[in-house]
């Protein structure tokens, strides 16, 4: 009997160890990531249908160009943050039946696609998209292009501020460039070290190859980022492009912070006071024979195209 | 129970425990890789 009791206790102990282990993993780590998918938060994320061309209910900037492209229509693609811009280009220049959207995505034959930065770079190199609209390519994207024998031409068509974001409950409203670099190199690991409350800093990064990750690497320069310090605990800081954060997401639970005392509003970007801004580009393969690629890019650089960019909320080239 | 049965039960529990932990870890890594940065920060609610 004693032996049986001891055996049962041993088994129960092993079960208890695993239950406790998995509960603590779930409570400290998993649950935090599950919280990011709740309905309320999802409602404030980008929806492709909100910026569809040729749609009366859509928020896309509607400009009717004097000339349309009806043959050899270049396939447009690009970064999520720039989707409202290139969707507006399609709305202005393309015939209505060139774009087809069903069940939350563009069909394969649609001349407007949205595959985000990584997908768009792959597609322009592979030849399935003709012109993509993105931030500058990452090292890996350039290597992929070289591997495939593709030379990419990058034409700057506008500028956008690169911004840093925290939860709106975070007491921090401003950080210096050195402080942000210090956070991402691991020099600062608690908000109190940079003027905030006593809480760990979760310095969250984007995926390699995304537009904002490439821009962040450029911002950091020679300083090496430590991957995801304290991401499982603490209060997060992240980064993105201003338009994506304000107009596309408009989530009141996040806020942009000032950099060196300058807030990234439109005026400060236009007058150059907010110093961290980057070009975004129209990118295409140099050997793409589509005669309308250059016509399209020349139009984008014209008053009509630049007007669309400014009305969408970005700064023109 | 006999020693043989006990060992089998114990190994069974150990395997199930390790498998469960591995599944939870894999699921957590999957969620992390598909993390939306902005929604992660928005859902935080921490001062």
mmCIF file of C-alpha atoms in Angstrom:
data_model
loop_
_atom_site.group_PDB
_atom_site.id
_atom_site.type_symbol
_atom_site.label_atom_id
_atom_site.label_comp_id
_atom_site.label_asym_id
_atom_site.label_seq_id
_atom_site.Cartn_x
_atom_site.Cartn_y
_atom_site.Cartn_z
ATOM 1 C CA UNK A 1 0.000 0.000 0.000
ATOM 2 C CA UNK A 2 2.793 2.361 0.993
ATOM 3 C CA UNK A 3 4.562 1.608 -2.272
ATOM 4 C CA UNK A 4 1.428 2.394 -4.265
ATOM 5 C CA UNK A 5 0.960 5.709 -2.479
ATOM 6 C CA UNK A 6 4.574 6.645 -3.154
ATOM 7 C CA UNK A 7 4.194 5.731 -6.807
ATOM 8 C CA UNK A 8 1.028 7.825 -7.134
ATOM 9 C CA UNK A 9 2.713 10.773 -5.410
ATOM 10 C CA UNK A 10 5.682 10.497 -7.770
ATOM 11 C CA UNK A 11 3.403 10.542 -10.819
ATOM 12 C CA UNK A 12 1.358 13.429 -9.450
ATOM 13 C CA UNK A 13 4.551 15.381 -8.729
ATOM 14 C CA UNK A 14 5.721 14.999 -12.324
ATOM 15 C CA UNK A 15 2.283 16.107 -13.563
ATOM 16 C CA UNK A 16 2.351 19.090 -11.186
ATOM 17 C CA UNK A 17 5.811 20.147 -12.422
ATOM 18 C CA UNK A 18 4.648 20.190 -16.051
ATOM 19 C CA UNK A 19 1.376 21.938 -15.216
ATOM 20 C CA UNK A 20 3.243 24.673 -13.301
ATOM 21 C CA UNK A 21 5.864 25.003 -16.037
ATOM 22 C CA UNK A 22 3.299 25.380 -18.802
ATOM 23 C CA UNK A 23 1.104 27.708 -16.778
ATOM 24 C CA UNK A 24 4.033 30.036 -16.134
ATOM 25 C CA UNK A 25 5.041 29.982 -19.834
ATOM 26 C CA UNK A 26 1.459 30.790 -20.796
ATOM 27 C CA UNK A 27 0.962 33.545 -18.221
ATOM 28 C CA UNK A 28 4.276 35.335 -18.736
ATOM 29 C CA UNK A 29 4.753 34.911 -22.492
ATOM 30 C CA UNK A 30 1.997 33.336 -24.594
ATOM 31 C CA UNK A 31 -0.908 35.321 -23.197
ATOM 32 C CA UNK A 32 0.765 38.585 -24.039
ATOM 33 C CA UNK A 33 1.012 37.652 -27.696
ATOM 34 C CA UNK A 34 -2.552 36.318 -27.770
ATOM 35 C CA UNK A 35 -3.751 39.688 -26.462
ATOM 36 C CA UNK A 36 -2.549 41.280 -29.682
ATOM 37 C CA UNK A 37 -5.213 39.473 -31.686
ATOM 38 C CA UNK A 38 -8.328 40.558 -29.845
ATOM 39 C CA UNK A 39 -11.220 41.994 -31.855
ATOM 40 C CA UNK A 40 -11.032 45.540 -30.513
ATOM 41 C CA UNK A 41 -7.397 45.867 -31.503
ATOM 42 C CA UNK A 42 -7.898 44.095 -34.863
ATOM 43 C CA UNK A 43 -10.572 46.636 -35.768
ATOM 44 C CA UNK A 44 -7.907 49.314 -35.779
ATOM 45 C CA UNK A 45 -5.540 47.515 -38.152
ATOM 46 C CA UNK A 46 -5.217 48.075 -41.896
ATOM 47 C CA UNK A 47 -7.969 46.720 -44.092
ATOM 48 C CA UNK A 48 -7.247 46.553 -47.810
ATOM 49 C CA UNK A 49 -10.873 47.287 -48.651
ATOM 50 C CA UNK A 50 -10.671 50.664 -46.903
ATOM 51 C CA UNK A 51 -8.383 51.984 -49.659
ATOM 52 C CA UNK A 52 -9.689 50.196 -52.750
ATOM 53 C CA UNK A 53 -9.655 52.117 -56.019
ATOM 54 C CA UNK A 54 -12.929 52.738 -57.902
ATOM 55 C CA UNK A 55 -14.933 52.308 -54.693
ATOM 56 C CA UNK A 56 -17.201 55.129 -53.469
ATOM 57 C CA UNK A 57 -16.920 54.012 -49.843
ATOM 58 C CA UNK A 58 -13.126 53.814 -49.957
ATOM 59 C CA UNK A 59 -10.860 56.407 -48.295
ATOM 60 C CA UNK A 60 -8.417 56.413 -51.221
ATOM 61 C CA UNK A 61 -7.601 59.854 -52.665
ATOM 62 C CA UNK A 62 -9.623 60.169 -55.864
ATOM 63 C CA UNK A 63 -8.060 62.150 -58.680
ATOM 64 C CA UNK A 64 -9.147 61.663 -62.255
ATOM 65 C CA UNK A 65 -6.135 61.900 -64.513
ATOM 66 C CA UNK A 66 -6.516 63.430 -67.986
ATOM 67 C CA UNK A 67 -4.824 60.377 -69.544
ATOM 68 C CA UNK A 68 -5.391 56.725 -68.730
ATOM 69 C CA UNK A 69 -3.189 53.699 -69.330
ATOM 70 C CA UNK A 70 -5.246 51.081 -71.129
ATOM 71 C CA UNK A 71 -2.645 48.687 -72.610
ATOM 72 C CA UNK A 72 0.491 47.096 -71.126
ATOM 73 C CA UNK A 73 -0.776 48.147 -67.716
ATOM 74 C CA UNK A 74 2.089 47.856 -65.215
ATOM 75 C CA UNK A 75 1.286 45.750 -62.132
ATOM 76 C CA UNK A 76 1.605 47.916 -59.014
ATOM 77 C CA UNK A 77 2.596 46.475 -55.653
ATOM 78 C CA UNK A 78 4.361 47.614 -52.513
ATOM 79 C CA UNK A 79 4.572 48.291 -48.821
ATOM 80 C CA UNK A 80 1.507 48.220 -46.581
ATOM 81 C CA UNK A 81 2.123 51.810 -45.459
ATOM 82 C CA UNK A 82 2.200 52.998 -49.088
ATOM 83 C CA UNK A 83 -0.824 51.039 -50.251
ATOM 84 C CA UNK A 84 -3.157 54.086 -50.083
ATOM 85 C CA UNK A 85 -0.715 55.922 -52.372
ATOM 86 C CA UNK A 86 -0.343 53.355 -55.111
ATOM 87 C CA UNK A 87 -4.000 52.419 -54.907
ATOM 88 C CA UNK A 88 -4.736 56.104 -55.608
ATOM 89 C CA UNK A 89 -2.347 55.903 -58.589
ATOM 90 C CA UNK A 90 -4.349 52.971 -59.967
ATOM 91 C CA UNK A 91 -7.590 54.841 -59.309
ATOM 92 C CA UNK A 92 -6.324 57.846 -61.268
ATOM 93 C CA UNK A 93 -4.648 56.150 -64.210
ATOM 94 C CA UNK A 94 -6.088 52.671 -64.729
ATOM 95 C CA UNK A 95 -9.398 51.426 -66.135
ATOM 96 C CA UNK A 96 -11.810 50.080 -63.537
ATOM 97 C CA UNK A 97 -11.739 46.501 -64.818
ATOM 98 C CA UNK A 98 -7.941 46.269 -64.389
ATOM 99 C CA UNK A 99 -8.330 45.776 -60.627
ATOM 100 C CA UNK A 100 -10.175 42.827 -59.106
ATOM 101 C CA UNK A 101 -10.591 42.288 -55.391
ATOM 102 C CA UNK A 102 -12.503 39.431 -53.789
ATOM 103 C CA UNK A 103 -12.619 37.720 -50.382
ATOM 104 C CA UNK A 104 -10.198 40.187 -48.877
ATOM 105 C CA UNK A 105 -7.450 39.929 -51.507
ATOM 106 C CA UNK A 106 -6.519 40.962 -55.019
ATOM 107 C CA UNK A 107 -6.895 38.332 -57.708
ATOM 108 C CA UNK A 108 -3.799 37.097 -59.544
ATOM 109 C CA UNK A 109 -4.718 39.014 -62.698
ATOM 110 C CA UNK A 110 -5.338 42.290 -60.870
ATOM 111 C CA UNK A 111 -3.034 45.145 -61.930
ATOM 112 C CA UNK A 112 -3.057 46.316 -58.335
ATOM 113 C CA UNK A 113 -1.545 44.027 -55.725
ATOM 114 C CA UNK A 114 -0.487 44.474 -52.093
ATOM 115 C CA UNK A 115 2.079 41.971 -50.899
ATOM 116 C CA UNK A 116 3.904 44.203 -48.363
ATOM 117 C CA UNK A 117 7.572 45.147 -48.642
ATOM 118 C CA UNK A 118 9.118 41.688 -48.554
ATOM 119 C CA UNK A 119 6.579 40.189 -50.957
ATOM 120 C CA UNK A 120 6.760 43.159 -53.318
ATOM 121 C CA UNK A 121 10.554 43.074 -53.579
ATOM 122 C CA UNK A 122 10.451 39.390 -54.395
ATOM 123 C CA UNK A 123 7.757 39.903 -57.002
ATOM 124 C CA UNK A 124 9.482 42.796 -58.767
ATOM 125 C CA UNK A 125 12.685 40.755 -59.026
ATOM 126 C CA UNK A 126 10.759 37.663 -60.185
ATOM 127 C CA UNK A 127 8.869 39.777 -62.721
ATOM 128 C CA UNK A 128 5.318 39.295 -61.418
ATOM 129 C CA UNK A 129 4.999 42.940 -60.336
ATOM 130 C CA UNK A 130 6.228 45.764 -62.561
ATOM 131 C CA UNK A 131 6.500 48.768 -60.251
ATOM 132 C CA UNK A 132 6.671 48.515 -56.463
ATOM 133 C CA UNK A 133 6.439 51.313 -53.931
ATOM 134 C CA UNK A 134 8.655 50.814 -50.904
ATOM 135 C CA UNK A 135 11.397 52.185 -48.723
ATOM 136 C CA UNK A 136 14.944 51.442 -49.860
ATOM 137 C CA UNK A 137 15.825 47.764 -50.288
ATOM 138 C CA UNK A 138 17.537 45.822 -47.533
ATOM 139 C CA UNK A 139 20.891 44.103 -48.004
ATOM 140 C CA UNK A 140 19.096 40.759 -48.379
ATOM 141 C CA UNK A 141 16.704 42.143 -50.993
ATOM 142 C CA UNK A 142 19.596 43.548 -53.038
ATOM 143 C CA UNK A 143 21.396 40.208 -52.787
ATOM 144 C CA UNK A 144 18.278 38.411 -54.001
ATOM 145 C CA UNK A 145 18.059 40.760 -56.955
ATOM 146 C CA UNK A 146 21.740 40.194 -57.781
ATOM 147 C CA UNK A 147 21.271 36.424 -57.516
ATOM 148 C CA UNK A 148 18.461 36.623 -60.073
ATOM 149 C CA UNK A 149 20.443 38.892 -62.377
ATOM 150 C CA UNK A 150 18.142 41.855 -61.783
ATOM 151 C CA UNK A 151 19.211 45.475 -61.475
ATOM 152 C CA UNK A 152 16.625 47.540 -59.648
ATOM 153 C CA UNK A 153 16.031 51.168 -60.466
ATOM 154 C CA UNK A 154 14.883 53.277 -57.514
ATOM 155 C CA UNK A 155 13.152 56.579 -58.191
ATOM 156 C CA UNK A 156 12.403 58.699 -55.087
ATOM 157 C CA UNK A 157 8.787 59.848 -55.231
ATOM 158 C CA UNK A 158 8.162 61.132 -51.706
ATOM 159 C CA UNK A 159 9.328 61.365 -48.110
ATOM 160 C CA UNK A 160 7.947 60.103 -44.850
ATOM 161 C CA UNK A 161 8.872 60.475 -41.223
ATOM 162 C CA UNK A 162 10.163 57.475 -39.352
ATOM 163 C CA UNK A 163 8.538 57.510 -35.919
ATOM 164 C CA UNK A 164 8.811 55.777 -32.576
ATOM 165 C CA UNK A 165 5.741 54.591 -30.727
ATOM 166 C CA UNK A 166 4.825 53.576 -27.227
ATOM 167 C CA UNK A 167 1.605 52.684 -25.477
ATOM 168 C CA UNK A 168 -0.463 55.793 -24.738
ATOM 169 C CA UNK A 169 -0.226 55.036 -20.997
ATOM 170 C CA UNK A 170 3.555 55.281 -21.080
ATOM 171 C CA UNK A 171 4.623 58.516 -19.363
ATOM 172 C CA UNK A 172 7.411 59.049 -21.915
ATOM 173 C CA UNK A 173 6.609 61.688 -24.580
ATOM 174 C CA UNK A 174 10.105 62.431 -25.853
ATOM 175 C CA UNK A 175 13.400 60.632 -26.312
ATOM 176 C CA UNK A 176 16.708 61.711 -27.798
ATOM 177 C CA UNK A 177 18.278 59.883 -30.723
ATOM 178 C CA UNK A 178 21.001 58.620 -28.355
ATOM 179 C CA UNK A 179 18.427 57.297 -25.916
ATOM 180 C CA UNK A 180 16.587 55.382 -28.622
ATOM 181 C CA UNK A 181 19.847 53.932 -29.909
ATOM 182 C CA UNK A 182 20.745 53.056 -26.316
ATOM 183 C CA UNK A 183 17.426 51.248 -25.892
ATOM 184 C CA UNK A 184 17.915 49.162 -29.011
ATOM 185 C CA UNK A 185 21.555 48.310 -28.265
ATOM 186 C CA UNK A 186 20.586 47.178 -24.767
ATOM 187 C CA UNK A 187 22.315 50.033 -22.935
ATOM 188 C CA UNK A 188 18.995 51.084 -21.377
ATOM 189 C CA UNK A 189 16.693 48.312 -20.195
ATOM 190 C CA UNK A 190 14.374 50.163 -17.819
ATOM 191 C CA UNK A 191 12.159 53.145 -18.629
ATOM 192 C CA UNK A 192 13.342 54.941 -15.465
ATOM 193 C CA UNK A 193 16.822 55.244 -17.037
ATOM 194 C CA UNK A 194 15.353 57.468 -19.761
ATOM 195 C CA UNK A 195 12.962 59.490 -17.624
ATOM 196 C CA UNK A 196 9.996 57.147 -17.436
ATOM 197 C CA UNK A 197 8.460 54.855 -14.822
ATOM 198 C CA UNK A 198 10.128 51.850 -13.215
ATOM 199 C CA UNK A 199 9.322 49.213 -15.816
ATOM 200 C CA UNK A 200 11.383 47.059 -18.164
ATOM 201 C CA UNK A 201 11.706 48.260 -21.766
ATOM 202 C CA UNK A 202 10.494 45.794 -24.407
ATOM 203 C CA UNK A 203 12.370 47.002 -27.479
ATOM 204 C CA UNK A 204 10.360 45.320 -30.204
ATOM 205 C CA UNK A 205 11.686 45.024 -33.743
ATOM 206 C CA UNK A 206 10.097 44.306 -37.095
ATOM 207 C CA UNK A 207 10.886 41.372 -39.363
ATOM 208 C CA UNK A 208 14.063 41.489 -41.418
ATOM 209 C CA UNK A 209 13.396 42.843 -44.882
ATOM 210 C CA UNK A 210 10.367 44.935 -43.923
ATOM 211 C CA UNK A 211 10.469 48.618 -44.862
ATOM 212 C CA UNK A 212 10.533 49.863 -41.309
ATOM 213 C CA UNK A 213 13.244 47.398 -40.272
ATOM 214 C CA UNK A 214 15.448 48.586 -43.137
ATOM 215 C CA UNK A 215 14.796 52.192 -42.114
ATOM 216 C CA UNK A 216 15.609 51.360 -38.483
ATOM 217 C CA UNK A 217 18.922 49.754 -39.433
ATOM 218 C CA UNK A 218 19.758 52.934 -41.325
ATOM 219 C CA UNK A 219 18.778 55.022 -38.269
ATOM 220 C CA UNK A 220 21.016 52.914 -35.999
ATOM 221 C CA UNK A 221 24.012 53.303 -38.329
ATOM 222 C CA UNK A 222 27.050 51.542 -36.865
ATOM 223 C CA UNK A 223 25.275 50.703 -33.574
ATOM 224 C CA UNK A 224 24.158 47.075 -33.540
ATOM 225 C CA UNK A 225 20.648 46.281 -32.366
ATOM 226 C CA UNK A 226 20.097 43.517 -29.832
ATOM 227 C CA UNK A 227 17.212 41.367 -31.007
ATOM 228 C CA UNK A 228 14.063 41.666 -28.902
ATOM 229 C CA UNK A 229 15.428 42.563 -25.534
ATOM 230 C CA UNK A 230 12.831 42.018 -22.788
ATOM 231 C CA UNK A 231 10.083 41.463 -25.333
ATOM 232 C CA UNK A 232 8.338 39.073 -22.986
ATOM 233 C CA UNK A 233 7.939 41.584 -20.209
ATOM 234 C CA UNK A 234 7.818 45.315 -19.692
ATOM 235 C CA UNK A 235 6.419 48.197 -21.660
ATOM 236 C CA UNK A 236 7.122 48.207 -25.381
ATOM 237 C CA UNK A 237 8.643 50.670 -27.798
ATOM 238 C CA UNK A 238 8.471 50.159 -31.547
ATOM 239 C CA UNK A 239 8.820 52.038 -34.813
ATOM 240 C CA UNK A 240 7.035 52.551 -38.090
ATOM 241 C CA UNK A 241 6.253 55.207 -40.665
ATOM 242 C CA UNK A 242 4.137 58.138 -39.534
ATOM 243 C CA UNK A 243 1.322 57.797 -42.031
ATOM 244 C CA UNK A 244 0.806 54.143 -41.195
ATOM 245 C CA UNK A 245 0.558 54.922 -37.493
ATOM 246 C CA UNK A 246 -1.670 57.992 -37.701
ATOM 247 C CA UNK A 247 -3.938 57.728 -40.710
ATOM 248 C CA UNK A 248 -4.075 54.044 -41.438
ATOM 249 C CA UNK A 249 -4.217 52.721 -37.909
ATOM 250 C CA UNK A 250 -5.354 55.724 -35.881
ATOM 251 C CA UNK A 251 -5.265 53.651 -32.737
ATOM 252 C CA UNK A 252 -5.725 55.758 -29.620
ATOM 253 C CA UNK A 253 -3.925 53.163 -27.516
ATOM 254 C CA UNK A 254 -0.572 54.053 -29.088
ATOM 255 C CA UNK A 255 1.203 57.370 -29.400
ATOM 256 C CA UNK A 256 4.156 58.715 -31.315
ATOM 257 C CA UNK A 257 6.904 60.296 -29.262
ATOM 258 C CA UNK A 258 8.987 63.361 -30.036
ATOM 259 C CA UNK A 259 12.568 62.924 -31.095
ATOM 260 C CA UNK A 260 15.041 65.431 -29.621
ATOM 261 C CA UNK A 261 12.035 67.514 -28.586
ATOM 262 C CA UNK A 262 10.445 67.650 -32.054
ATOM 263 C CA UNK A 263 7.063 66.016 -32.620
ATOM 264 C CA UNK A 264 6.583 64.285 -35.994
ATOM 265 C CA UNK A 265 3.624 66.309 -37.279
ATOM 266 C CA UNK A 266 3.241 67.293 -40.946
ATOM 267 C CA UNK A 267 4.654 70.794 -40.463
ATOM 268 C CA UNK A 268 7.793 69.571 -38.727
ATOM 269 C CA UNK A 269 8.374 67.028 -41.461
ATOM 270 C CA UNK A 270 7.885 69.541 -44.277
ATOM 271 C CA UNK A 271 10.092 72.202 -42.665
ATOM 272 C CA UNK A 272 12.786 69.642 -41.829
ATOM 273 C CA UNK A 273 12.645 70.139 -38.049
ATOM 274 C CA UNK A 274 11.806 66.453 -37.552
ATOM 275 C CA UNK A 275 15.049 65.015 -38.757
ATOM 276 C CA UNK A 276 14.356 61.346 -39.181
ATOM 277 C CA UNK A 277 12.635 60.979 -42.488
ATOM 278 C CA UNK A 278 13.381 58.805 -45.478
ATOM 279 C CA UNK A 279 12.540 58.691 -49.123
ATOM 280 C CA UNK A 280 10.176 56.144 -50.485
ATOM 281 C CA UNK A 281 10.596 54.942 -54.006
ATOM 282 C CA UNK A 282 9.032 53.639 -57.162
ATOM 283 C CA UNK A 283 11.204 50.607 -57.963
ATOM 284 C CA UNK A 284 11.319 48.524 -61.102
ATOM 285 C CA UNK A 285 13.648 46.134 -62.927
ATOM 286 C CA UNK A 286 15.914 48.013 -65.310
ATOM 287 C CA UNK A 287 15.391 45.342 -67.991
ATOM 288 C CA UNK A 288 11.564 45.429 -67.809
ATOM 289 C CA UNK A 289 10.448 46.259 -71.348
ATOM 290 C CA UNK A 290 6.962 47.525 -70.415
ATOM 291 C CA UNK A 291 6.763 50.899 -72.197
ATOM 292 C CA UNK A 292 4.352 52.308 -69.629
ATOM 293 C CA UNK A 293 6.628 51.981 -66.600
ATOM 294 C CA UNK A 294 8.543 55.171 -67.353
ATOM 295 C CA UNK A 295 5.338 56.945 -68.385
ATOM 296 C CA UNK A 296 3.776 55.967 -65.056
ATOM 297 C CA UNK A 297 6.775 57.139 -63.043
ATOM 298 C CA UNK A 298 6.993 60.425 -64.942
ATOM 299 C CA UNK A 299 3.318 60.981 -64.173
ATOM 300 C CA UNK A 300 3.909 60.189 -60.468
ATOM 301 C CA UNK A 301 6.628 62.863 -60.412
ATOM 302 C CA UNK A 302 4.315 65.358 -62.150
ATOM 303 C CA UNK A 303 2.037 67.787 -60.285
ATOM 304 C CA UNK A 304 -0.884 65.347 -60.517
ATOM 305 C CA UNK A 305 1.040 62.436 -59.019
ATOM 306 C CA UNK A 306 2.705 64.519 -56.325
ATOM 307 C CA UNK A 307 -0.701 66.010 -55.447
ATOM 308 C CA UNK A 308 -1.966 62.488 -54.752
ATOM 309 C CA UNK A 309 1.026 61.803 -52.521
ATOM 310 C CA UNK A 310 0.487 64.992 -50.515
ATOM 311 C CA UNK A 311 -3.291 64.517 -50.263
ATOM 312 C CA UNK A 312 -2.732 60.979 -49.006
ATOM 313 C CA UNK A 313 -0.662 62.447 -46.167
ATOM 314 C CA UNK A 314 2.940 62.062 -47.258
ATOM 315 C CA UNK A 315 5.463 64.687 -48.335
ATOM 316 C CA UNK A 316 6.235 64.919 -52.039
ATOM 317 C CA UNK A 317 9.685 64.319 -53.540
ATOM 318 C CA UNK B 1 1.314 -1.282 -9.059
ATOM 319 C CA UNK B 2 4.266 -3.309 -10.283
ATOM 320 C CA UNK B 3 7.552 -1.568 -11.056
ATOM 321 C CA UNK B 4 7.083 -2.269 -14.754
ATOM 322 C CA UNK B 5 3.656 -0.645 -14.821
ATOM 323 C CA UNK B 6 4.868 2.275 -12.727
ATOM 324 C CA UNK B 7 7.758 2.962 -15.102
ATOM 325 C CA UNK B 8 5.438 2.841 -18.100
ATOM 326 C CA UNK B 9 2.997 5.250 -16.499
ATOM 327 C CA UNK B 10 5.821 7.564 -15.441
ATOM 328 C CA UNK B 11 7.425 7.587 -18.895
ATOM 329 C CA UNK B 12 4.023 8.156 -20.431
ATOM 330 C CA UNK B 13 3.431 11.162 -18.188
ATOM 331 C CA UNK B 14 6.916 12.497 -18.930
ATOM 332 C CA UNK B 15 6.426 12.165 -22.681
ATOM 333 C CA UNK B 16 3.018 13.841 -22.518
ATOM 334 C CA UNK B 17 4.452 16.634 -20.376
ATOM 335 C CA UNK B 18 7.375 17.252 -22.722
ATOM 336 C CA UNK B 19 5.069 17.100 -25.747
ATOM 337 C CA UNK B 20 2.646 19.562 -24.164
ATOM 338 C CA UNK B 21 5.461 21.962 -23.326
ATOM 339 C CA UNK B 22 6.863 21.656 -26.847
ATOM 340 C CA UNK B 23 3.444 22.370 -28.404
ATOM 341 C CA UNK B 24 2.907 25.412 -26.183
ATOM 342 C CA UNK B 25 6.403 26.699 -26.985
ATOM 343 C CA UNK B 26 5.891 26.194 -30.729
ATOM 344 C CA UNK B 27 2.535 28.003 -30.556
ATOM 345 C CA UNK B 28 4.134 30.868 -28.643
ATOM 346 C CA UNK B 29 6.916 31.171 -31.227
ATOM 347 C CA UNK B 30 4.300 31.101 -34.015
ATOM 348 C CA UNK B 31 2.359 33.943 -32.344
ATOM 349 C CA UNK B 32 5.577 35.901 -31.870
ATOM 350 C CA UNK B 33 6.581 35.540 -35.530
ATOM 351 C CA UNK B 34 3.147 36.828 -36.618
ATOM 352 C CA UNK B 35 3.154 39.632 -34.106
ATOM 353 C CA UNK B 36 1.762 42.950 -35.235
ATOM 354 C CA UNK B 37 4.056 45.484 -33.630
ATOM 355 C CA UNK B 38 1.450 48.212 -33.383
ATOM 356 C CA UNK B 39 -1.276 46.004 -31.987
ATOM 357 C CA UNK B 40 1.236 44.499 -29.532
ATOM 358 C CA UNK B 41 2.025 47.942 -28.171
ATOM 359 C CA UNK B 42 -1.636 49.009 -28.254
ATOM 360 C CA UNK B 43 -2.861 46.026 -26.255
ATOM 361 C CA UNK B 44 -0.258 46.463 -23.549
ATOM 362 C CA UNK B 45 -2.019 48.771 -21.082
ATOM 363 C CA UNK B 46 1.047 48.986 -18.901
ATOM 364 C CA UNK B 47 2.267 52.277 -17.448
#
